[in-house]
CSV table of C-alpha atoms in Angstrom, one decimal:
chain,number,residue,atom,x,y,z
Y,195,MET,CA,-23.8,-32.6,-57.5
Y,196,LYS,CA,-27.3,-33.6,-57.7
Y,197,LEU,CA,-30.0,-32.2,-59.3
Y,198,CYS,CA,-33.4,-32.4,-57.6
Y,199,ILE,CA,-36.7,-30.7,-57.9
Y,200,ARG,CA,-40.0,-29.8,-55.7
Y,201,PRO,CA,-42.3,-32.8,-56.0
Y,202,HIS,CA,-44.9,-30.3,-56.3
Y,203,ASP,CA,-43.8,-28.4,-59.1
Y,204,ILE,CA,-44.1,-31.7,-61.0
Y,205,GLY,CA,-47.7,-32.4,-59.6
Y,206,LYS,CA,-50.1,-32.4,-56.5
Y,207,ASP,CA,-52.1,-34.8,-54.5
Y,208,MET,CA,-50.2,-37.7,-56.2
Y,209,THR,CA,-49.0,-41.1,-54.0
Y,210,ALA,CA,-44.7,-40.7,-53.5
Y,211,ALA,CA,-44.5,-43.6,-56.4
Y,212,GLU,CA,-46.4,-41.6,-59.0
Y,213,LEU,CA,-44.2,-38.9,-58.3
Y,214,GLY,CA,-41.0,-40.6,-57.8
Y,215,SER,CA,-41.9,-42.1,-61.7
Y,216,LYS,CA,-42.4,-39.3,-63.2
Y,217,ILE,CA,-39.6,-37.2,-61.6
Y,218,HIS,CA,-36.8,-40.5,-62.5
Y,219,ALA,CA,-38.8,-39.9,-66.1
Y,220,LEU,CA,-37.1,-36.5,-65.7
Y,221,GLY,CA,-34.2,-37.3,-65.0
Y,222,PHE,CA,-33.6,-35.8,-61.7
Y,223,ASP,CA,-31.6,-37.7,-59.0
Y,224,GLY,CA,-33.5,-36.4,-55.9
Y,225,VAL,CA,-36.2,-34.0,-54.4
Y,226,GLN,CA,-36.8,-31.3,-52.0
Y,227,LEU,CA,-40.4,-32.9,-50.3
Y,228,ALA,CA,-42.9,-30.7,-49.0
Y,229,ILE,CA,-45.2,-33.4,-47.9
Y,230,ALA,CA,-48.4,-31.4,-48.0
Y,231,LYS,CA,-47.8,-29.7,-51.1
Y,232,ALA,CA,-47.2,-33.0,-52.7
Y,233,ILE,CA,-48.3,-36.3,-51.4
Y,234,ARG,CA,-51.8,-37.5,-51.4
Y,235,GLY,CA,-54.0,-37.4,-48.2
Y,236,GLN,CA,-50.4,-36.6,-46.5
Y,237,ASN,CA,-50.4,-33.0,-44.0
Y,238,GLY,CA,-47.0,-33.5,-42.8
Y,239,GLU,CA,-48.1,-33.0,-39.4
Y,240,PRO,CA,-46.9,-34.7,-36.5
Y,241,GLU,CA,-49.1,-36.9,-35.4
Y,242,THR,CA,-49.5,-38.6,-39.2
Y,243,LEU,CA,-45.7,-39.1,-40.0
Y,244,THR,CA,-46.2,-42.6,-38.5
Y,245,LYS,CA,-43.5,-45.1,-39.1
Y,246,ASN,CA,-45.6,-46.9,-41.9
Y,247,VAL,CA,-46.1,-43.4,-43.3
Y,248,VAL,CA,-42.9,-42.5,-43.6
Y,249,ASP,CA,-41.1,-45.7,-45.2
Y,250,ALA,CA,-44.2,-45.8,-47.8
Y,251,ILE,CA,-43.0,-42.3,-49.0
Y,252,ARG,CA,-39.6,-43.2,-49.2
Y,253,LYS,CA,-40.4,-46.5,-50.5
Y,254,GLY,CA,-42.5,-44.8,-53.0
Y,255,PHE,CA,-39.5,-42.6,-54.6
Y,256,ASN,CA,-36.4,-44.8,-53.4
Y,257,ASP,CA,-38.5,-47.3,-55.7
Y,258,ASN,CA,-37.9,-45.1,-58.9
Y,259,ASP,CA,-34.2,-44.5,-57.8
Y,260,VAL,CA,-35.0,-40.7,-56.7
Y,261,THR,CA,-33.6,-40.1,-53.2
Y,262,ILE,CA,-35.0,-37.7,-50.6
Y,263,PRO,CA,-32.1,-35.3,-49.1
Y,264,ILE,CA,-34.0,-32.6,-48.1
Y,265,LEU,CA,-37.7,-32.1,-46.2
Y,266,GLY,CA,-39.1,-28.7,-46.9
Y,267,ALA,CA,-41.3,-27.6,-43.3
Y,268,TYR,CA,-41.2,-23.9,-44.1
Y,269,PHE,CA,-42.6,-21.7,-41.1
Y,270,ASN,CA,-42.7,-18.2,-40.5
Y,271,PRO,CA,-41.1,-17.7,-37.2
Y,272,VAL,CA,-42.1,-14.1,-36.5
Y,273,HIS,CA,-45.7,-14.7,-37.7
Y,274,SER,CA,-47.9,-12.8,-35.7
Y,275,ASP,CA,-49.9,-15.4,-34.2
Y,276,LYS,CA,-47.7,-17.7,-31.9
Y,277,ARG,CA,-50.0,-20.4,-32.2
Y,278,LYS,CA,-48.7,-20.5,-35.7
Y,279,VAL,CA,-45.5,-20.1,-35.1
Y,280,ALA,CA,-45.5,-22.7,-32.3
Y,281,ALA,CA,-47.4,-25.2,-34.8
Y,282,GLY,CA,-44.5,-24.4,-37.6
Y,283,GLN,CA,-41.9,-25.2,-35.3
Y,284,ALA,CA,-43.6,-28.5,-33.7
Y,285,LYS,CA,-43.8,-29.7,-37.3
Y,286,PHE,CA,-40.3,-28.4,-37.9
Y,287,ALA,CA,-39.0,-30.4,-34.7
Y,288,ASP,CA,-40.6,-33.8,-35.9
Y,289,HIS,CA,-39.5,-33.6,-39.4
Y,290,LEU,CA,-36.3,-33.1,-37.9
Y,291,ARG,CA,-36.4,-36.3,-35.8
Y,292,LYS,CA,-37.6,-37.9,-38.9
Y,293,ALA,CA,-35.2,-36.9,-41.8
Y,294,ARG,CA,-33.0,-39.7,-41.1
Y,295,GLN,CA,-35.9,-42.3,-41.6
Y,296,PHE,CA,-36.4,-40.8,-45.2
Y,297,GLY,CA,-33.1,-40.6,-45.4
Y,298,ALA,CA,-32.7,-37.0,-45.5
Y,299,LEU,CA,-30.3,-35.2,-44.3
Y,300,TYR,CA,-31.3,-31.4,-44.2
Y,301,VAL,CA,-34.5,-29.9,-43.5
Y,302,ALA,CA,-35.2,-26.4,-44.6
Y,303,SER,CA,-37.3,-23.2,-43.9
Y,304,GLU,CA,-37.1,-19.4,-45.2
Y,305,THR,CA,-36.8,-17.0,-42.0
Y,306,GLY,CA,-40.2,-15.2,-42.5
Y,307,SER,CA,-41.9,-11.5,-42.6
Y,308,TYR,CA,-43.5,-9.5,-40.5
Y,309,ASN,CA,-45.9,-9.3,-43.1
Y,310,ASP,CA,-48.1,-12.7,-41.9
Y,311,GLU,CA,-48.9,-13.6,-45.0
Y,312,PRO,CA,-47.5,-13.6,-47.8
Y,313,TRP,CA,-43.9,-13.0,-46.5
Y,314,THR,CA,-43.0,-9.9,-48.4
Y,315,TYR,CA,-40.8,-7.0,-47.7
Y,316,ASN,CA,-41.6,-5.3,-43.9
Y,317,PRO,CA,-38.6,-2.9,-43.0
Y,318,LYS,CA,-39.2,-4.3,-39.2
Y,319,ASN,CA,-37.4,-7.3,-41.2
Y,320,GLN,CA,-34.4,-5.8,-41.4
Y,321,THR,CA,-33.8,-5.1,-37.5
Y,322,GLU,CA,-32.2,-6.5,-34.3
Y,323,GLU,CA,-35.4,-7.5,-33.1
Y,324,ALA,CA,-36.0,-9.5,-36.3
Y,325,PHE,CA,-32.9,-11.0,-35.7
Y,326,ARG,CA,-33.2,-11.6,-31.9
Y,327,GLU,CA,-36.8,-13.5,-32.7
Y,328,VAL,CA,-35.6,-15.5,-35.4
Y,329,VAL,CA,-32.9,-16.7,-33.2
Y,330,SER,CA,-35.3,-17.4,-30.5
Y,331,VAL,CA,-37.2,-19.9,-32.8
Y,332,PHE,CA,-34.9,-21.5,-34.7
Y,333,GLY,CA,-32.5,-22.2,-31.4
Y,334,PRO,CA,-34.1,-24.8,-29.9
Y,335,LEU,CA,-34.2,-26.4,-33.4
Y,336,ALA,CA,-30.8,-26.5,-33.3
Y,337,ASP,CA,-30.4,-28.4,-30.9
Y,338,ILE,CA,-32.7,-31.1,-31.5
Y,339,ALA,CA,-31.2,-31.3,-35.1
Y,340,LYS,CA,-27.8,-32.3,-32.7
Y,341,GLU,CA,-29.9,-34.5,-31.0
Y,342,SER,CA,-31.3,-36.2,-34.6
Y,343,ASP,CA,-28.3,-36.4,-36.8
Y,344,SER,CA,-30.2,-33.8,-39.4
Y,345,TYR,CA,-29.5,-30.6,-40.4
Y,346,LEU,CA,-31.2,-27.2,-39.7
Y,347,THR,CA,-31.2,-25.5,-43.0
Y,348,PRO,CA,-32.4,-22.1,-43.3
Y,349,GLU,CA,-32.9,-20.1,-46.3
Y,350,GLY,CA,-32.1,-16.3,-46.4
Y,351,ALA,CA,-34.1,-13.7,-48.9
Y,352,TRP,CA,-33.8,-10.0,-49.2
Y,353,HIS,CA,-37.4,-9.6,-48.3
Y,354,HIS,CA,-37.3,-12.0,-44.9
Y,355,CYS,CA,-35.7,-11.6,-42.0
Y,356,MET,CA,-32.6,-12.9,-42.7
Y,357,TYR,CA,-32.3,-10.5,-46.2
Y,358,CYS,CA,-28.5,-10.8,-47.2
Y,359,PRO,CA,-26.1,-13.2,-46.7
Y,360,LYS,CA,-24.0,-11.1,-44.0
Y,361,GLN,CA,-27.2,-11.1,-41.9
Y,362,MET,CA,-27.4,-15.2,-42.5
Y,363,HIS,CA,-23.7,-15.7,-41.7
Y,364,ARG,CA,-24.9,-13.9,-38.4
Y,365,LEU,CA,-27.6,-16.4,-37.7
Y,366,ILE,CA,-25.6,-19.5,-38.6
Y,367,LYS,CA,-22.6,-18.4,-36.0
Y,368,THR,CA,-25.2,-17.9,-33.1
Y,369,LEU,CA,-26.9,-21.2,-33.8
Y,370,ASP,CA,-24.3,-23.3,-34.7
Y,371,ASN,CA,-23.7,-26.8,-33.3
Y,372,GLY,CA,-22.3,-28.4,-36.2
Y,373,SER,CA,-25.5,-29.1,-37.1
Y,374,ILE,CA,-26.3,-26.0,-39.4
Y,375,ARG,CA,-26.1,-25.6,-42.8
Y,376,THR,CA,-27.8,-23.4,-45.4
Y,377,THR,CA,-29.9,-23.0,-48.7
Y,378,VAL,CA,-28.0,-20.2,-51.0
Y,379,ASP,CA,-30.9,-19.1,-53.2
Y,380,ILE,CA,-29.5,-16.0,-55.1
Y,381,PHE,CA,-32.6,-14.9,-57.0
Y,382,ASN,CA,-33.8,-14.0,-53.5
Y,383,TYR,CA,-31.2,-12.0,-52.1
Y,384,LEU,CA,-31.9,-10.0,-55.2
Y,385,TYR,CA,-34.4,-6.9,-55.6
Y,386,ILE,CA,-34.3,-4.5,-58.2
Y,387,ASP,CA,-31.4,-2.2,-56.7
Y,388,ASN,CA,-28.9,-5.2,-56.4
Y,389,TYR,CA,-29.3,-7.3,-59.2
Y,390,GLU,CA,-26.5,-6.2,-61.0
Y,391,LYS,CA,-24.5,-7.5,-58.3
Y,392,ARG,CA,-25.6,-11.1,-58.0
Y,393,TYR,CA,-21.8,-12.5,-59.0
Y,394,ASP,CA,-20.8,-10.3,-56.1
Y,395,ILE,CA,-23.6,-12.3,-53.7
Y,396,LEU,CA,-22.3,-15.6,-55.3
Y,397,HIS,CA,-18.7,-14.7,-54.1
Y,398,GLU,CA,-19.7,-13.7,-50.4
Y,399,CYS,CA,-22.0,-16.5,-49.9
Y,400,PHE,CA,-18.6,-18.8,-50.9
Y,401,ASP,CA,-16.6,-16.1,-48.3
Y,402,LEU,CA,-19.1,-16.2,-45.4
Y,403,PHE,CA,-20.4,-20.0,-45.6
Y,404,GLY,CA,-18.1,-21.7,-46.7
Y,405,ASP,CA,-18.7,-25.9,-46.0
Y,406,LYS,CA,-22.1,-24.6,-44.0
Y,407,ILE,CA,-23.8,-24.2,-47.9
Y,408,ALA,CA,-25.9,-27.3,-48.5
Y,409,VAL,CA,-28.2,-26.2,-51.2
Y,410,PHE,CA,-28.7,-24.1,-54.0
Y,411,HIS,CA,-31.8,-23.1,-55.5
Y,412,ILE,CA,-32.0,-22.9,-59.1
Y,413,LYS,CA,-34.1,-20.1,-61.0
Y,414,ASP,CA,-33.5,-17.6,-63.9
Y,415,PHE,CA,-34.9,-14.0,-64.2
Y,416,ILE,CA,-35.3,-10.9,-65.9
Y,417,PRO,CA,-35.8,-7.3,-64.8
Y,418,GLY,CA,-38.9,-5.7,-65.9
Y,419,ASN,CA,-41.2,-2.7,-64.6
Y,420,GLY,CA,-39.5,-2.2,-61.6
Y,421,VAL,CA,-39.7,-6.1,-60.3
Y,422,LEU,CA,-37.4,-9.1,-61.4
Y,423,VAL,CA,-39.3,-11.9,-63.2
Y,424,GLU,CA,-38.8,-15.3,-63.2
Y,425,VAL,CA,-38.1,-17.0,-66.5
Y,426,GLY,CA,-36.9,-20.3,-67.8
Y,427,LEU,CA,-33.4,-21.0,-67.1
Y,428,GLY,CA,-31.1,-19.9,-69.9
Y,429,LYS,CA,-33.7,-17.4,-70.7
Y,430,GLY,CA,-32.8,-14.3,-68.3
Y,431,ILE,CA,-29.7,-12.7,-67.4
Y,432,MET,CA,-28.5,-15.0,-63.9
Y,433,GLY,CA,-25.6,-16.4,-65.8
Y,434,TRP,CA,-26.0,-20.1,-65.1
Y,435,ASP,CA,-22.9,-20.5,-67.6
Y,436,LYS,CA,-20.6,-18.7,-65.1
Y,437,MET,CA,-21.9,-19.6,-61.7
Y,438,LEU,CA,-22.1,-23.0,-62.4
Y,439,PRO,CA,-18.6,-23.8,-62.9
Y,440,GLU,CA,-17.9,-21.8,-60.0
Y,441,ILE,CA,-20.4,-23.8,-57.5
Y,442,ARG,CA,-18.6,-27.0,-59.0
Y,443,ARG,CA,-15.4,-25.7,-57.8
Y,444,GLU,CA,-16.7,-24.5,-54.2
Y,445,VAL,CA,-19.3,-26.7,-53.3
Y,446,PRO,CA,-18.9,-30.1,-55.3
Y,447,ASP,CA,-21.0,-31.9,-53.2
Y,448,ALA,CA,-24.1,-29.6,-53.0
Y,449,LEU,CA,-27.5,-30.1,-54.2
Y,450,LEU,CA,-28.7,-28.2,-56.8
Y,451,VAL,CA,-32.6,-27.5,-56.8
Y,452,PHE,CA,-35.0,-26.6,-59.0
Y,453,GLU,CA,-37.7,-24.5,-57.3
Y,454,GLY,CA,-40.9,-23.1,-59.3
Y,455,VAL,CA,-38.8,-23.8,-62.9
Y,456,LYS,CA,-40.8,-22.2,-66.0
Y,457,ASP,CA,-40.9,-24.1,-69.1
Y,458,LEU,CA,-39.2,-27.2,-67.1
Y,459,PRO,CA,-38.4,-29.5,-70.2
Y,460,GLU,CA,-36.3,-26.7,-71.9
Y,461,SER,CA,-35.1,-25.7,-68.6
Y,462,LEU,CA,-33.9,-29.0,-67.6
Y,463,GLU,CA,-32.2,-29.7,-71.4
Y,464,TYR,CA,-30.0,-26.2,-71.0
Y,465,PHE,CA,-28.9,-26.9,-67.3
Y,466,ARG,CA,-28.4,-30.7,-67.6
Y,467,ASN,CA,-26.0,-29.7,-71.1
Y,468,LEU,CA,-24.2,-27.1,-68.4
Y,469,MET,CA,-23.9,-29.7,-66.1
Y,470,ASN,CA,-22.4,-32.2,-68.7
């Protein structure tokens, strides 16, 4: 298992080399890179990601012994402004085509919400119409992933259109052409009424997705005032001491990505101790 982090959780508006140096010093193996959120002077749009730009970004990280296994190209496939959907789809397609140039296998997105911004719960998200609309947008991307020898890697969340593991499994089965993987974020599948079932949800993900799991997002939380509040790793009730050994057994090649982790130095020490 490789331990990764989002570069923009370390710093923003920096060069790839600066980020790579900081990330290597912390002891991470790789990154889930959202170019526009992290790299100085880059917006990640297709026309700006020339071969020279891609090579320079990859070199900046790789020269610091940091890999780029995952690209983040998150967009809302059910946004009411279909121009934004088309732009997000085009950007994602370009990331798929260029993933190998970065040294990446996976290009990730969540599945959006009918609340355009932010992507919060809308009852329409949990409808057949939502499922069909996500399929219509992601279907062509699955074909591009196959052509590009990369992987479309959607991520589910309770407040998004793929709101539970079963619905994500249905999406994977519908799209699967050999180039579909998934990111499992247990926290994202939780809300105030089901968080006590988090171990059951983890096991459900193992059972449903199997070797389609490429990535786990790492977070911790506590319940409070009707919502789930993120806290530093080991300071909440997620139970990584129980979950991590199971992940190691079931998905030994998984990429473990810190995503917006609170209290980073202490969280990293806690999680490293678990891994070791």
